[in-house]
Coordinates of C-alpha atoms in Angstrom, one line a residue:
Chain G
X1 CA 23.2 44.1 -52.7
X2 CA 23.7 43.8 -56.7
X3 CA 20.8 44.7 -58.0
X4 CA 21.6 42.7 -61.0
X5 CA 21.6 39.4 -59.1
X6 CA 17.6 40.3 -58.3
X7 CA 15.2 41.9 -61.2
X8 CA 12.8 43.0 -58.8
X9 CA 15.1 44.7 -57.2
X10 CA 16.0 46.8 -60.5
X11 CA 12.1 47.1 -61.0
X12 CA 11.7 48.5 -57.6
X13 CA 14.6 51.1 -58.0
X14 CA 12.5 52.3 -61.4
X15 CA 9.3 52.2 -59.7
X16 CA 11.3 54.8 -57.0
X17 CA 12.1 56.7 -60.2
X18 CA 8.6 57.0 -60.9
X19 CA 7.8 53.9 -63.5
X20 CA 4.4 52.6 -63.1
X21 CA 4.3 49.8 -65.2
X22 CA 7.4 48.6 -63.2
X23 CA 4.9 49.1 -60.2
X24 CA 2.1 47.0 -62.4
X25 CA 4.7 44.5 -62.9
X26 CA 5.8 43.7 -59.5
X27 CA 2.2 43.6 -58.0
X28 CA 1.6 41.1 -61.1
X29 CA 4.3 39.1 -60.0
X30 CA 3.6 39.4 -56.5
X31 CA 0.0 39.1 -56.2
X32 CA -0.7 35.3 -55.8
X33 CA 2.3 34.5 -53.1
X34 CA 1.3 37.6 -51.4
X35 CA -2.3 36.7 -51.2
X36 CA -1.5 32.7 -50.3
X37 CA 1.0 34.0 -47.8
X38 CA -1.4 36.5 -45.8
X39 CA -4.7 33.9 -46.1
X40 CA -2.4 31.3 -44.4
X41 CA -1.1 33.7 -41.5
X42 CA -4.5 35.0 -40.9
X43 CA -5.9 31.5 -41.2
X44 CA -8.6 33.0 -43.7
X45 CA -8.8 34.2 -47.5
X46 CA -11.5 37.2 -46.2
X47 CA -9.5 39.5 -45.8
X48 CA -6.3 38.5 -47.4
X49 CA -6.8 40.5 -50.4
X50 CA -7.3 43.5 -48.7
X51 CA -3.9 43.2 -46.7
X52 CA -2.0 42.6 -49.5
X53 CA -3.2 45.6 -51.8
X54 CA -2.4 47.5 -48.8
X55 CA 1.1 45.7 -48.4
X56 CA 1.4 47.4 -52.3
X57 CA 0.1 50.6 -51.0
X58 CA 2.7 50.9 -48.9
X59 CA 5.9 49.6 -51.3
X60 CA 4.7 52.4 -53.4
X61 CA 4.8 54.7 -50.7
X62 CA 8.2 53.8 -49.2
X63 CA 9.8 53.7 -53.0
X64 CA 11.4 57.1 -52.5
X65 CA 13.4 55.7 -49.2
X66 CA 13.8 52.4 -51.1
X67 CA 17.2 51.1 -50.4
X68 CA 18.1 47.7 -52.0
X69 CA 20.2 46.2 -48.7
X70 CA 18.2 42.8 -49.7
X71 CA 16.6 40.8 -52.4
X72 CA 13.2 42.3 -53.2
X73 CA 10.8 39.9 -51.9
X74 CA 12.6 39.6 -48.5
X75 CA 11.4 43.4 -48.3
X76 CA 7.7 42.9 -49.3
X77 CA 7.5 40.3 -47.0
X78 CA 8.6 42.1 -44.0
X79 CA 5.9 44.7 -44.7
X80 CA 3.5 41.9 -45.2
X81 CA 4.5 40.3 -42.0
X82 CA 4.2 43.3 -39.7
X83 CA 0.9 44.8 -41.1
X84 CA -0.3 40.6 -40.7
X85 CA 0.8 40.7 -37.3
X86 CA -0.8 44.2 -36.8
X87 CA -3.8 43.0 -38.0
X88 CA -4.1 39.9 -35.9
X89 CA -3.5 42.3 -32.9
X90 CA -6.4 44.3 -33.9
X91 CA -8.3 41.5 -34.4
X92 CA -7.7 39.7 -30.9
X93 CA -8.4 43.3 -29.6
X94 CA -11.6 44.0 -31.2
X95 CA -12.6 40.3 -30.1
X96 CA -11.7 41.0 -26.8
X97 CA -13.6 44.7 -26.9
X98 CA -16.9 42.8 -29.0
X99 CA -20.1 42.0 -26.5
X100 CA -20.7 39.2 -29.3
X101 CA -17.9 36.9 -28.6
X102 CA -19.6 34.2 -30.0
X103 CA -19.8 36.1 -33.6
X104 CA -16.1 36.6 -33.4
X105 CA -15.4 33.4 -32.7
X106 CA -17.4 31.9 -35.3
X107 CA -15.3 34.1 -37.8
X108 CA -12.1 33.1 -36.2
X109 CA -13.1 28.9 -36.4
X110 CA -14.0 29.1 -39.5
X111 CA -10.8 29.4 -41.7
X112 CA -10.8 29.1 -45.2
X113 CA -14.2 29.0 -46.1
X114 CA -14.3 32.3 -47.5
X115 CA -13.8 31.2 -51.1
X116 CA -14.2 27.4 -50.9
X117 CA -16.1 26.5 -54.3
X118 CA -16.0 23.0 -54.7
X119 CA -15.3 21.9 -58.2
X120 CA -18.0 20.0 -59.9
X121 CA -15.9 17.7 -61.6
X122 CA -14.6 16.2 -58.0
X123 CA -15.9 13.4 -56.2
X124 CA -18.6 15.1 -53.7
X125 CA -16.5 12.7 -50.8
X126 CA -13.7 13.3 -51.9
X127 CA -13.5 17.1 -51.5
X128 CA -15.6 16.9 -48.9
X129 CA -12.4 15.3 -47.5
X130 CA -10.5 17.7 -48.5
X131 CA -12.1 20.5 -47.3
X132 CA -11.7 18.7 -43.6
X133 CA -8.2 18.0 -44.5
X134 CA -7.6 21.8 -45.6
X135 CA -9.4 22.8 -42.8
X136 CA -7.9 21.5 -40.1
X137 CA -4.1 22.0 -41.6
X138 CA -5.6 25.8 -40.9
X139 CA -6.6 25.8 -37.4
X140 CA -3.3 24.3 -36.4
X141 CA -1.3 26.6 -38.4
X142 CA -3.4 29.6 -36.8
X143 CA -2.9 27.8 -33.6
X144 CA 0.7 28.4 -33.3
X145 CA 2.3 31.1 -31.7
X146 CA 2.7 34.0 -34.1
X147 CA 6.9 33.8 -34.2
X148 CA 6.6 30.4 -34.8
X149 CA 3.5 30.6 -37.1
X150 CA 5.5 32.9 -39.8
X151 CA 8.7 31.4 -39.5
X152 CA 7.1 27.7 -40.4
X153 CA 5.0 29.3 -43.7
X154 CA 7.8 31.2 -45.2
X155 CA 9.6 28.2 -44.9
X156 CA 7.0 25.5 -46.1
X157 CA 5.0 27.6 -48.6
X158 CA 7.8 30.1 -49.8
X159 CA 10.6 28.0 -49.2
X160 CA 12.9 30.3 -48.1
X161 CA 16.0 30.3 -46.5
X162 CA 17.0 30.6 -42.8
X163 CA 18.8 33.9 -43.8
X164 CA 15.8 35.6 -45.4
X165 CA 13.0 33.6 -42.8
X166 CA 15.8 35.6 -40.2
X167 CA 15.6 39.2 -41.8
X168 CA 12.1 39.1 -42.3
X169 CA 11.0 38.1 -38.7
X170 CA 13.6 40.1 -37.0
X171 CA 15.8 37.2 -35.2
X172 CA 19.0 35.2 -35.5
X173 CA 19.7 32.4 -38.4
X174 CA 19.9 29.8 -35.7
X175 CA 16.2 31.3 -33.3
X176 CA 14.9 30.9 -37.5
X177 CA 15.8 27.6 -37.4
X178 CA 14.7 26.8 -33.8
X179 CA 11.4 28.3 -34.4
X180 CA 10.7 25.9 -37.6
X181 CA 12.0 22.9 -35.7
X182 CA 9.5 23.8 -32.7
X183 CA 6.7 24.3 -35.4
X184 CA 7.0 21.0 -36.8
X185 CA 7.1 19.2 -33.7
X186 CA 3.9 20.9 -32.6
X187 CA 2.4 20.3 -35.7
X188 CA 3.7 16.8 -35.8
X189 CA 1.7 16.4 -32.7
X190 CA -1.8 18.0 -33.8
X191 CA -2.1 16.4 -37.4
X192 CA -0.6 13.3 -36.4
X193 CA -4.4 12.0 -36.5
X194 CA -4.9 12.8 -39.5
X195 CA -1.3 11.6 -40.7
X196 CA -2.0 8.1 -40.0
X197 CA -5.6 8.8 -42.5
X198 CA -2.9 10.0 -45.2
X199 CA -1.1 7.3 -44.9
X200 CA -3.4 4.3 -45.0
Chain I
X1 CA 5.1 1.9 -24.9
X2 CA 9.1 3.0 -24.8
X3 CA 11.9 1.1 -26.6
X4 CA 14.9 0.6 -25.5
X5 CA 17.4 2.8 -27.7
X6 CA 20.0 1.1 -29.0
X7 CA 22.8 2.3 -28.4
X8 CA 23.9 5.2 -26.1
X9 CA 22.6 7.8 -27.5
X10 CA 20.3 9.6 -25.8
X11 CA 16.7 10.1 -28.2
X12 CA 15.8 13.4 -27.3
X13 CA 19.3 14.6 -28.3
X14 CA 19.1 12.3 -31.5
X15 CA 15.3 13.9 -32.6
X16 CA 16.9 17.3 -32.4
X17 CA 19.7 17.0 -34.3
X18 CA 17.0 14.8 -36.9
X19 CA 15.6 17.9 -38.0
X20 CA 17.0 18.9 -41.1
X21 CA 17.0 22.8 -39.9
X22 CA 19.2 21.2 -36.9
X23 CA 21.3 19.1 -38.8
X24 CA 24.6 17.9 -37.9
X25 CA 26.7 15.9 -40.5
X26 CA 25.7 12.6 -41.0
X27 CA 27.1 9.6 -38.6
X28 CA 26.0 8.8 -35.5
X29 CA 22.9 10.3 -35.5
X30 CA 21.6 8.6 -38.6
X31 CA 22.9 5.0 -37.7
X32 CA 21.0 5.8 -34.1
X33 CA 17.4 6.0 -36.4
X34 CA 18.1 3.4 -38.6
X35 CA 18.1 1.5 -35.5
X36 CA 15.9 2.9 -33.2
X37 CA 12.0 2.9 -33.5
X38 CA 11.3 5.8 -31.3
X39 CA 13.5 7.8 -33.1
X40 CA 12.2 6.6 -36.8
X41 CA 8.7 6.9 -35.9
X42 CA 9.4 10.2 -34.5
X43 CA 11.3 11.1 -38.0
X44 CA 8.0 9.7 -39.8
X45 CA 5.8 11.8 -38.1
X46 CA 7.4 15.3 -38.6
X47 CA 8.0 14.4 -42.4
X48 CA 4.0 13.3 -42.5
X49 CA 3.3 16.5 -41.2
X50 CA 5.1 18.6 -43.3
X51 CA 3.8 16.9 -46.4
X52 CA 0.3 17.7 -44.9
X53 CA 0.5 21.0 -45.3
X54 CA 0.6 21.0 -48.1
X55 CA -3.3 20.4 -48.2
X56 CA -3.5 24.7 -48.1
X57 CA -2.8 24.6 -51.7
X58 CA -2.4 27.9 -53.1
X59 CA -4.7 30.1 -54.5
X60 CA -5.6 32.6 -57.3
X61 CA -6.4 36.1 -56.3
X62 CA -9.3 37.7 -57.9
X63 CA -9.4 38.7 -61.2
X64 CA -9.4 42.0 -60.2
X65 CA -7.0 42.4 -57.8
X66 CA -4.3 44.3 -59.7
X67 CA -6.5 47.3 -61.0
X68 CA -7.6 47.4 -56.7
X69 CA -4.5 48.1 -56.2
X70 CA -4.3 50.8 -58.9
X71 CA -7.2 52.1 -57.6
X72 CA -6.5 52.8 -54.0
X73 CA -3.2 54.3 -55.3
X74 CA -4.5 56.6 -56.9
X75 CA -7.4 57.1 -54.2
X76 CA -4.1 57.5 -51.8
X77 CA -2.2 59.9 -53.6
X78 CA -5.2 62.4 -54.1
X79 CA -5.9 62.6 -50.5
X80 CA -2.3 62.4 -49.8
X81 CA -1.0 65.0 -52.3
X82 CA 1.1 67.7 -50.7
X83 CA 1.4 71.6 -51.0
X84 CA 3.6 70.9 -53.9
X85 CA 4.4 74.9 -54.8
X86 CA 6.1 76.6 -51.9
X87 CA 4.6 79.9 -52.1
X88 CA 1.6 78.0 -51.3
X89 CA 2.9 76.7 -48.7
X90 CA 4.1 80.0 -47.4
X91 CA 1.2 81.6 -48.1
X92 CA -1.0 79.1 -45.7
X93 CA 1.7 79.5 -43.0
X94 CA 1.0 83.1 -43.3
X95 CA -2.3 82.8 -43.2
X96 CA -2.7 80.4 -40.2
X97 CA 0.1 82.9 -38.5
X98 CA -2.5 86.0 -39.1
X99 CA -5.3 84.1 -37.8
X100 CA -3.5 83.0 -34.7
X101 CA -2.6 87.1 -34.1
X102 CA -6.4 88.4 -34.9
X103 CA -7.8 85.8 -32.6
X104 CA -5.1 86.9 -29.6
X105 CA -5.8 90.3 -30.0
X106 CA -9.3 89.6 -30.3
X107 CA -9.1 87.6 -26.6
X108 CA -7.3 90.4 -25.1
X109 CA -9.6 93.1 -26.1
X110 CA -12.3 91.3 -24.6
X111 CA -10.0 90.6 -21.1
X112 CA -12.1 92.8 -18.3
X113 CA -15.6 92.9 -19.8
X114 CA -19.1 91.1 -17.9
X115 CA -17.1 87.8 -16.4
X116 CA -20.3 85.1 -17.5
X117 CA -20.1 86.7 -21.2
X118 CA -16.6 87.0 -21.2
X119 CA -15.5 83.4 -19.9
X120 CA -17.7 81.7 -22.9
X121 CA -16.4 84.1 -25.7
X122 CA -12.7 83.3 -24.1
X123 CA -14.2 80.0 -24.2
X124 CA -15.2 79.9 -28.0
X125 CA -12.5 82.1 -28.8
X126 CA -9.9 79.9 -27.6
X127 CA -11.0 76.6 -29.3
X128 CA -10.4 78.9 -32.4
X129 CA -6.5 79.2 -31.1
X130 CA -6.5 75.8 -30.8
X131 CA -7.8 75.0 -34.3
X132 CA -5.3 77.8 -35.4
X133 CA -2.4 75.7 -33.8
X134 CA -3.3 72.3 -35.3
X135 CA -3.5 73.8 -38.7
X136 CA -0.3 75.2 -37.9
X137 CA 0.8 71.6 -36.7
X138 CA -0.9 69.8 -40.2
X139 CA 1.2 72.6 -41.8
X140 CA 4.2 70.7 -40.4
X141 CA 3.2 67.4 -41.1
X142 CA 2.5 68.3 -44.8
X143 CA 6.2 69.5 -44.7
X144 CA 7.5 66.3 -43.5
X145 CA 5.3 64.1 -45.2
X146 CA 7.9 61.5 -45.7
X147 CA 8.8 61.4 -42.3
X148 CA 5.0 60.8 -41.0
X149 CA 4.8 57.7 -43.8
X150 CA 8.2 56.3 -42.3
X151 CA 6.3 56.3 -39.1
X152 CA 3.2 54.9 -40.3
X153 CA 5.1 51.8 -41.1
X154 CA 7.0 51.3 -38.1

């Protein structure tokens, strides 16, 4: 790939020469879509912030094998995707492992709350409404099956391509665009309640 | 309550290819929706669905979030920091090597003597090979650093 087509790409390549404030200036960049990207997969903001200063962490550390085959964010969001997906494995393990199952699960039903703050210049009802609405959008995203889960967010939040959804979750342009079609039928199906509230 | 398609086309085939990620080029299947119900309604939803999504609006990360990051870097670089001179390296190879050599001579002098005594020191004594070895063994993975992070983030 040209690195001049992508200027992350050319900030990555000085960061592998050793150029902090190239570093400072991708995670600047970076910060917020990483963030939104991981709270959505994990179906919570807790720990969000966390994973994605590690996802940094570990760009830094793979900068001296850094190879720019790609654009730059289709790189950072593979490492996102898999230390997500790691992390929901631990989590469904340690679930599985806790004695307190109902704790667990009262941390796992409860997405987005973390950082909720209504603001006081909104009608109470209103984001009251929105809070359901926001809510509910979150347990049927965490609902779906992993493959399908980050195929359908890279593509609705991040609005990338089939190519890039394809390299980042490891399958075929056509299983990318097979997974988002499934996705949107299933959510189609589970907000189609709250749809018809939208609309009227 | 079902509706009779109208025309021939079959509406499972028609709501696949409806989906823009599916899509074929426009003709049949698009004069099929504008005409049939099923297939609309089914167009409708998916499209109301996707807009709902967008209800996870996105949000700012902390303030601090940046200088967290600089923080654990540097937090991860001191405790990851390598032998960077090589005759320190060497000279904790050595080290670990003359170790490993004082504690095997140390075992086999003490081979033959009072069997309860002897099986604990050879006991004791051979947790202190063992720790010898895994030093030996860090040693190597401080050599090939890069190739333990590669793993790491397989």
């Amino acid at each position: 790939m040209d690195s001049i087509l992508d200027p992350d790409v050319e900030l990555m390549l000085r960061v592998q020469a050793g150029d902090r404030p190239a570093f400072e200036a991708l995670v600047g960049k970076y910060q917020r879509p990483l963030v939104n990207l991981i709270g959505r997969y994990l179906g919570a903001y807790d720990d969000a912030e966390d994973l994605a200063q590690e996802v940094f962490i570990r760009v830094h550390r793979a900068a001296p094998r850094y190879q720019p085959t790609a654009k730059f964010s289709t790189w950072l969001y593979t490492i996102a995707r898999r230390l997500c997906a790691n992390h929901a494995r631990g989590r469904a393990l340690r679930r599985w492992f806790t004695l307190s199952r109902d704790a667990a699960d009262a941390e796992d039903d409860s997405p987005d709350e973390g950082r909720d703050v209504a603001d006081p210049a909104d009608d109470p009802s209103v984001t009251a409404e929105k809070r359901q609405l926001r809510r509910v959008v979150a347990q049927a995203l965490s609902a779906l099956p992993d493959t399908l889960r980050s195929a359908v967010i890279l593509r609705r939040y991040e609005e990338l391509s089939y190519e890039e959804i394809a390299t980042i979750v490891g399958c075929s342009v056509t299983a990318a665009k097979l997974r988002v079609h499934r996705a949107k039928s299933i959510l189609a199906k589970r907000l189609a309640p709250y749809a018809k509230d939208a609309e009227s | 309550m079902t509706t009779k398609p109208p025309d021939a086309l079959d509406c499972r085939a028609v709501q696949a290819s409806l989906a823009d990620e599916l899509k074929t080029p426009a003709g049949p299947v698009e004069r099929h929706v504008a005409e049939c119900p099923a297939c609309r309604a089914f167009a409708e939803r998916r499209d109301r669905a996707w807009t709902l999504l967008g209800a996870l609006e996105d949000r700012e990360p902390s303030p601090r979030f940046a200088a967290g990051v600089m923080a654990k870097l540097a937090s991860a670089e001191t405790r990851r920091r390598p032998l960077s001179a090589p005759w320190l390296r060497w000279t904790a190879v050595a080290s670990a090597f003359a170790a490993l050599i004082l504690v095997a001579s140390i075992i086999l002098d003490r081979v033959g003597t009072d069997d309860e005594a002897a099986s604990g020191v050879v006991a004791e004594l051979d947790l202190d090979v063992l720790e010898s070895q895994e030093m030996l063994q860090h040693l190597d993975v401080i050599e090939d650093l890069d190739l333990l992070l590669l793993l790491d983030e397989g």
